[in-house]
Amino acid sequence: MVKQRISLAGGTSRGLVLDLIRTMGPVSRVELAETTGLTQATMSTVVRQLLGEGLVIETGRGESTGGKPPVMLDVNPDARFAVGVQLGLESLTYVVINLSGAIVGRTRTTGIGSSEPTEMVQRLAAEVHRTLAGLGIEKASVVGVGVVAPGPLDVGRGMILHSPHLTAWLNVPIRSMLADAVGLPVILDNDATAAAIGDFWSGKLDDAVAHATVYMGTGIGAGVLIDGIVFRGASSNAGELGQIVVTGPDGESTYLEEVADPGAVVRRARSTGDANRLGLPGEDDFGDFRMIALAAARGDEGATALIEDSAEHLASGVLSLANLFDLDSVSLAGPAFAVAGPTYVSVISRRLEADFFVRTQHGIRVRLSTDVADAAAVGGAALVLQTELAPRTMGLSPVG
Amino acid sequence: MVKQRISLAGGTSRGLVLDLIRTMGPVSRVELAETTGLTQATMSTVVRQLLGEGLVIETGRGESTGGKPPVMLDVNPDARFAVGVQLGLESLTYVVINLSGAIVGRTRTTGIGSSEPTEMVQRLAAEVHRTLAGLGIEKASVVGVGVVAPGPLDVGRGMILHSPHLTAWLNVPIRSMLADAVGLPVILDNDATAAAIGDFWSGKLDDAVAHATVYMGTGIGAGVLIDGIVFRGASSNAGELGQIVVTGPDGESTYLEEVADPGAVVRRARSTGDANRLGLPGEDDFGDFRMIALAAARGDEGATALIEDSAEHLASGVLSLANLFDLDSVSLAGPAFAVAGPTYVSVISRRLEADFFVRTQHGIRVRLSTDVADAAAVGGAALVLQTELAPRTMGLSPVG
């Protein structure tokens, strides 16, 4: 747990206390004061505020540690909700989570395809409203909408800067257009960053200090967290793991994406003849990749070799990432890991155990994210909860 | 400048104000209050404290902005000093800097060689005392000693964990031994981290948000700063740039160090025959590398090709680093850049301009550190000043 490692640097006391109640709850005021170093008087004030807002509830008495048994606090899971939307060419995924980070609803609709932004934003807003209505959730209890897309983004202006597929969407102020259409605060962020926050919000990262969520959809990215705070770099475009320079199949230098992502696996399947043998339709790379992963799961040797080759390349990339960020925790998220995740976890774990530079100092836990395929959508929703309710920023943040 | 980007997250108001006076000075209390968002009353209290400690002085009246001309503040450069020591097999470098970060003294003595730690610590302490005495600096005005060594380190316990050369020093509590012997606070840190802090303290990083100092001595490391705060990762061993996986000369995967560091250049010189042609003595790699760099500086084609090959490999590594950390500033420091620095700067700049992933969003400034060869020693001293006088930490830091 986070005990003895917490101060208020980079956050508000209200947000920090809410975060701790969420991860430690049920928990007493005394335990919270001890963990934060805040005085009991300050803690009482903060807790009174959180009770008043309905975010926290008293859940009864805990065990006595000598005197009167303390009143225990926990989050009120259904006090607030957040919506996460994963933008995709083929499909849109909507996820609604509550204050505990539990998924209370999920919908998938037709993807962006060739829709224009203006028309699409109207559809997104309508689908958000329909999803919430279907779950019987009042808009007043919704904190906001987190939209996730692959990078690079202009997070400040809420725009996609570059995408091979979403060309009509580039440099369009999606965030503000959607905020107007849906009537709720909207955040636009990177899929890998969102997935990392989703992992953190799920409470599964325990006492990880330096964590990375490696996200693989059609491309590869990473979201890095230090004590649960997103590492953003100069322009919120950090973690472009697919863009590190590695060795290609012919010994030439190339980018990691070119040798490890689903498209690379499919290209290799074509060159080895496995594509024909497995009868891949060849319509979209991601669909073909999924069939290769399924064949590997059934024990097909050629398919297994293809997945393992991708995993070895990704493992080299994760090793570089771990040596640069001095990681102690890695999780894998994104649709590419939906079927083949366990193979990637084992190849990456083995590589880090053998070669991580400071392995004598500490290990690195490698695991799959909880909701591996929809991790970015879940994370988009978690990012809204974190931003609106328990903000954490790194470094010297702007004033006013 | 840092204006409008500063808050107190991750630091103390006293340290932040001192930092701003150092970088902005001469500066008025009003300007400081505006920059920090602190009230003028708080600012007066903090400034009074700094004046009382002798760290800051009033330097006269500034220009009037309507009313009475304001009293200007600046750091009192000779109020405090710090010592930086760069541990090396061949030589030890001692640097003394004042509160403005200016070098007031520098000594070089025989390296560690095969000395035992206990004997060596006594010599280090004696040489620190002799250096200070030679400069007429009272020990009372010395904030501490910053010792730098290549990683990996156990910064918490002040020990070197691994080194091909300093085997007798591994797992020895150097920091506490030296603190006892010298009678001053001692910090042990990574050479690249120290060099990065040196760059920051020199005030040359301007408004860089995400900066990396790439340090090349016998190996390669990087110190990453976010708003002047060191990115430390899980165990203060972040930035091991030499340990990222890249393409070797035969197309196999290897570590960046194996293809880009001085030893790699010398090995290549042997295989191309340039070593014989240039008459390299072949006694120590770093000496041979220096001769190759000097030959390249004289215009020797073979030597130029060898340096450029190393620079191209390093540029791939820096590109990966920039794409992962979303850097907007890079500097090169360390003895390997003493002669060939300008070649490395130009090759790396060109590569980043062509291939940095978010280059449409922002550029990356590439430059040589001010005191390139002794940057780690200077940085060790700066790290002491920062730690003792203006502490900045990232993330949620320990309480008490």
PDB file of C-alpha atoms in Angstrom, chain B residues 100-237:
ATOM      1  CA  SER B 100      25.352  31.443  -8.661  1.00  0.00           C
ATOM      2  CA  GLY B 101      26.696  28.187 -10.069  1.00  0.00           C
ATOM      3  CA  ALA B 102      29.997  29.805 -11.106  1.00  0.00           C
ATOM      4  CA  ILE B 103      33.101  27.648 -10.799  1.00  0.00           C
ATOM      5  CA  VAL B 104      35.468  29.157  -8.250  1.00  0.00           C
ATOM      6  CA  GLY B 105      38.000  26.332  -8.143  1.00  0.00           C
ATOM      7  CA  ARG B 106      38.945  23.106  -9.867  1.00  0.00           C
ATOM      8  CA  THR B 107      41.592  20.438  -9.082  1.00  0.00           C
ATOM      9  CA  ARG B 108      42.459  17.137 -10.673  1.00  0.00           C
ATOM     10  CA  THR B 109      44.313  14.402  -8.769  1.00  0.00           C
ATOM     11  CA  THR B 110      45.298  10.776  -9.326  1.00  0.00           C
ATOM     12  CA  GLY B 111      42.369   8.446  -9.918  1.00  0.00           C
ATOM     13  CA  ILE B 112      41.087   5.614  -7.779  1.00  0.00           C
ATOM     14  CA  GLY B 113      43.258   3.033  -9.518  1.00  0.00           C
ATOM     15  CA  SER B 114      43.342   0.000  -7.272  1.00  0.00           C
ATOM     16  CA  SER B 115      42.898   1.899  -3.981  1.00  0.00           C
ATOM     17  CA  GLU B 116      40.780   0.362  -1.244  1.00  0.00           C
ATOM     18  CA  PRO B 117      37.694   2.372  -0.202  1.00  0.00           C
ATOM     19  CA  THR B 118      38.810   3.096   3.388  1.00  0.00           C
ATOM     20  CA  GLU B 119      42.166   4.537   2.315  1.00  0.00           C
ATOM     21  CA  MET B 120      40.530   6.321  -0.627  1.00  0.00           C
ATOM     22  CA  VAL B 121      37.846   7.981   1.508  1.00  0.00           C
ATOM     23  CA  GLN B 122      40.575   9.465   3.745  1.00  0.00           C
ATOM     24  CA  ARG B 123      42.347  10.813   0.666  1.00  0.00           C
ATOM     25  CA  LEU B 124      39.095  12.244  -0.756  1.00  0.00           C
ATOM     26  CA  ALA B 125      38.353  14.018   2.535  1.00  0.00           C
ATOM     27  CA  ALA B 126      41.896  15.423   2.717  1.00  0.00           C
ATOM     28  CA  GLU B 127      41.731  16.617  -0.884  1.00  0.00           C
ATOM     29  CA  VAL B 128      38.335  18.292  -0.330  1.00  0.00           C
ATOM     30  CA  HIS B 129      39.783  20.126   2.700  1.00  0.00           C
ATOM     31  CA  ARG B 130      42.945  21.087   0.796  1.00  0.00           C
ATOM     32  CA  THR B 131      40.925  22.375  -2.185  1.00  0.00           C
ATOM     33  CA  LEU B 132      38.723  24.539   0.071  1.00  0.00           C
ATOM     34  CA  ALA B 133      41.727  25.818   2.063  1.00  0.00           C
ATOM     35  CA  GLY B 134      43.530  26.716  -1.169  1.00  0.00           C
ATOM     36  CA  LEU B 135      40.541  28.842  -2.178  1.00  0.00           C
ATOM     37  CA  GLY B 136      40.287  30.451   1.274  1.00  0.00           C
ATOM     38  CA  ILE B 137      36.752  29.078   1.743  1.00  0.00           C
ATOM     39  CA  GLU B 138      35.590  28.447   5.312  1.00  0.00           C
ATOM     40  CA  LYS B 139      34.022  25.014   5.835  1.00  0.00           C
ATOM     41  CA  ALA B 140      31.057  26.741   7.522  1.00  0.00           C
ATOM     42  CA  SER B 141      30.016  28.261   4.198  1.00  0.00           C
ATOM     43  CA  VAL B 142      30.163  24.906   2.366  1.00  0.00           C
ATOM     44  CA  VAL B 143      26.758  23.295   1.911  1.00  0.00           C
ATOM     45  CA  GLY B 144      28.105  19.822   1.164  1.00  0.00           C
ATOM     46  CA  VAL B 145      29.897  17.496  -1.228  1.00  0.00           C
ATOM     47  CA  GLY B 146      28.301  15.852  -4.277  1.00  0.00           C
ATOM     48  CA  VAL B 147      30.112  12.711  -5.407  1.00  0.00           C
ATOM     49  CA  VAL B 148      29.247  11.392  -8.856  1.00  0.00           C
ATOM     50  CA  ALA B 149      29.866   7.991 -10.383  1.00  0.00           C
ATOM     51  CA  PRO B 150      28.401   6.061 -13.315  1.00  0.00           C
ATOM     52  CA  GLY B 151      25.274   4.045 -12.420  1.00  0.00           C
ATOM     53  CA  PRO B 152      23.775   1.801 -11.258  1.00  0.00           C
ATOM     54  CA  LEU B 153      23.767   3.142  -7.730  1.00  0.00           C
ATOM     55  CA  ASP B 154      21.846   2.627  -4.548  1.00  0.00           C
ATOM     56  CA  VAL B 155      21.261   6.345  -4.047  1.00  0.00           C
ATOM     57  CA  GLY B 156      19.268   5.769  -0.846  1.00  0.00           C
ATOM     58  CA  ARG B 157      22.136   3.940   0.846  1.00  0.00           C
ATOM     59  CA  GLY B 158      24.873   5.874  -0.968  1.00  0.00           C
ATOM     60  CA  MET B 159      26.569   2.897  -2.630  1.00  0.00           C
ATOM     61  CA  ILE B 160      27.797   1.871  -6.091  1.00  0.00           C
ATOM     62  CA  LEU B 161      25.997  -1.330  -7.139  1.00  0.00           C
ATOM     63  CA  HIS B 162      27.864  -2.304 -10.240  1.00  0.00           C
ATOM     64  CA  SER B 163      30.947  -1.092 -12.076  1.00  0.00           C
ATOM     65  CA  PRO B 164      33.354  -2.937 -14.332  1.00  0.00           C
ATOM     66  CA  HIS B 165      36.240  -0.905 -12.897  1.00  0.00           C
ATOM     67  CA  LEU B 166      35.440  -0.031  -9.284  1.00  0.00           C
ATOM     68  CA  THR B 167      34.928  -3.615  -8.043  1.00  0.00           C
ATOM     69  CA  ALA B 168      36.374  -2.969  -4.570  1.00  0.00           C
ATOM     70  CA  TRP B 169      33.814  -0.163  -4.145  1.00  0.00           C
ATOM     71  CA  LEU B 170      30.634  -2.128  -4.753  1.00  0.00           C
ATOM     72  CA  ASN B 171      28.137  -2.222  -1.888  1.00  0.00           C
ATOM     73  CA  VAL B 172      30.433  -0.077   0.256  1.00  0.00           C
ATOM     74  CA  PRO B 173      28.584   2.800   2.008  1.00  0.00           C
ATOM     75  CA  ILE B 174      30.787   5.467   0.390  1.00  0.00           C
ATOM     76  CA  ARG B 175      28.431   8.320   1.129  1.00  0.00           C
ATOM     77  CA  SER B 176      28.275   7.849   4.895  1.00  0.00           C
ATOM     78  CA  MET B 177      32.010   6.990   5.115  1.00  0.00           C
ATOM     79  CA  LEU B 178      32.895  10.187   3.274  1.00  0.00           C
ATOM     80  CA  ALA B 179      30.400  12.275   5.272  1.00  0.00           C
ATOM     81  CA  ASP B 180      32.105  11.094   8.472  1.00  0.00           C
ATOM     82  CA  ALA B 181      35.586  11.733   7.098  1.00  0.00           C
ATOM     83  CA  VAL B 182      34.881  15.158   5.611  1.00  0.00           C
ATOM     84  CA  GLY B 183      32.450  16.452   8.243  1.00  0.00           C
ATOM     85  CA  LEU B 184      29.950  17.780   5.653  1.00  0.00           C
ATOM     86  CA  PRO B 185      26.726  16.449   4.124  1.00  0.00           C
ATOM     87  CA  VAL B 186      27.546  14.143   1.182  1.00  0.00           C
ATOM     88  CA  ILE B 187      25.343  13.126  -1.743  1.00  0.00           C
ATOM     89  CA  LEU B 188      26.196  10.244  -4.087  1.00  0.00           C
ATOM     90  CA  ASP B 189      24.506  10.361  -7.474  1.00  0.00           C
ATOM     91  CA  ASN B 190      24.718   9.297 -11.065  1.00  0.00           C
ATOM     92  CA  ASP B 191      27.040  11.291 -13.360  1.00  0.00           C
ATOM     93  CA  ALA B 192      24.331  11.928 -15.979  1.00  0.00           C
ATOM     94  CA  THR B 193      21.774  13.025 -13.367  1.00  0.00           C
ATOM     95  CA  ALA B 194      24.321  15.390 -11.858  1.00  0.00           C
ATOM     96  CA  ALA B 195      25.255  16.821 -15.261  1.00  0.00           C
ATOM     97  CA  ALA B 196      21.562  17.499 -15.964  1.00  0.00           C
ATOM     98  CA  ILE B 197      21.168  19.404 -12.699  1.00  0.00           C
ATOM     99  CA  GLY B 198      24.349  21.284 -13.567  1.00  0.00           C
ATOM    100  CA  ASP B 199      22.761  22.343 -16.863  1.00  0.00           C
ATOM    101  CA  PHE B 200      19.620  23.450 -15.046  1.00  0.00           C
ATOM    102  CA  TRP B 201      21.499  25.304 -12.324  1.00  0.00           C
ATOM    103  CA  SER B 202      23.568  27.125 -14.961  1.00  0.00           C
ATOM    104  CA  GLY B 203      20.323  28.794 -16.049  1.00  0.00           C
ATOM    105  CA  LYS B 204      20.878  27.858 -19.686  1.00  0.00           C
ATOM    106  CA  LEU B 205      17.835  25.618 -20.049  1.00  0.00           C
ATOM    107  CA  ASP B 206      15.511  28.641 -20.163  1.00  0.00           C
ATOM    108  CA  ASP B 207      11.946  27.467 -20.448  1.00  0.00           C
ATOM    109  CA  ALA B 208      12.657  23.817 -21.298  1.00  0.00           C
ATOM    110  CA  VAL B 209       9.888  21.618 -19.883  1.00  0.00           C
ATOM    111  CA  ALA B 210      11.350  18.185 -20.631  1.00  0.00           C
ATOM    112  CA  HIS B 211      15.129  18.198 -20.834  1.00  0.00           C
ATOM    113  CA  ALA B 212      17.708  15.405 -21.084  1.00  0.00           C
ATOM    114  CA  THR B 213      21.439  15.688 -20.615  1.00  0.00           C
ATOM    115  CA  VAL B 214      23.102  12.876 -22.546  1.00  0.00           C
ATOM    116  CA  TYR B 215      26.309  12.032 -20.718  1.00  0.00           C
ATOM    117  CA  MET B 216      29.131  10.104 -22.372  1.00  0.00           C
ATOM    118  CA  GLY B 217      32.275   9.163 -20.481  1.00  0.00           C
ATOM    119  CA  THR B 218      33.403   5.577 -20.896  1.00  0.00           C
ATOM    120  CA  GLY B 219      29.677   4.655 -20.973  1.00  0.00           C
ATOM    121  CA  ILE B 220      26.451   6.439 -21.915  1.00  0.00           C
ATOM    122  CA  GLY B 221      23.703   7.702 -19.614  1.00  0.00           C
ATOM    123  CA  ALA B 222      21.013  10.364 -19.574  1.00  0.00           C
ATOM    124  CA  GLY B 223      19.667  12.625 -16.861  1.00  0.00           C
ATOM    125  CA  VAL B 224      16.063  13.675 -17.481  1.00  0.00           C
ATOM    126  CA  LEU B 225      14.518  16.773 -15.901  1.00  0.00           C
ATOM    127  CA  ILE B 226      10.897  17.891 -15.884  1.00  0.00           C
ATOM    128  CA  ASP B 227      10.701  21.563 -14.945  1.00  0.00           C
ATOM    129  CA  GLY B 228      14.125  21.214 -13.345  1.00  0.00           C
ATOM    130  CA  ILE B 229      13.092  18.181 -11.278  1.00  0.00           C
ATOM    131  CA  VAL B 230      15.075  14.965 -11.771  1.00  0.00           C
ATOM    132  CA  PHE B 231      13.078  12.062 -13.188  1.00  0.00           C
ATOM    133  CA  ARG B 232      14.247   9.244 -10.916  1.00  0.00           C
ATOM    134  CA  GLY B 233      12.046   6.230 -11.666  1.00  0.00           C
ATOM    135  CA  ALA B 234      11.637   3.468  -9.099  1.00  0.00           C
ATOM    136  CA  SER B 235      15.183   3.450  -7.674  1.00  0.00           C
ATOM    137  CA  SER B 236      16.987   6.569  -8.995  1.00  0.00           C
ATOM    138  CA  ASN B 237      18.448   4.489 -11.825  1.00  0.00           C
TER     139      ASN B 237
END
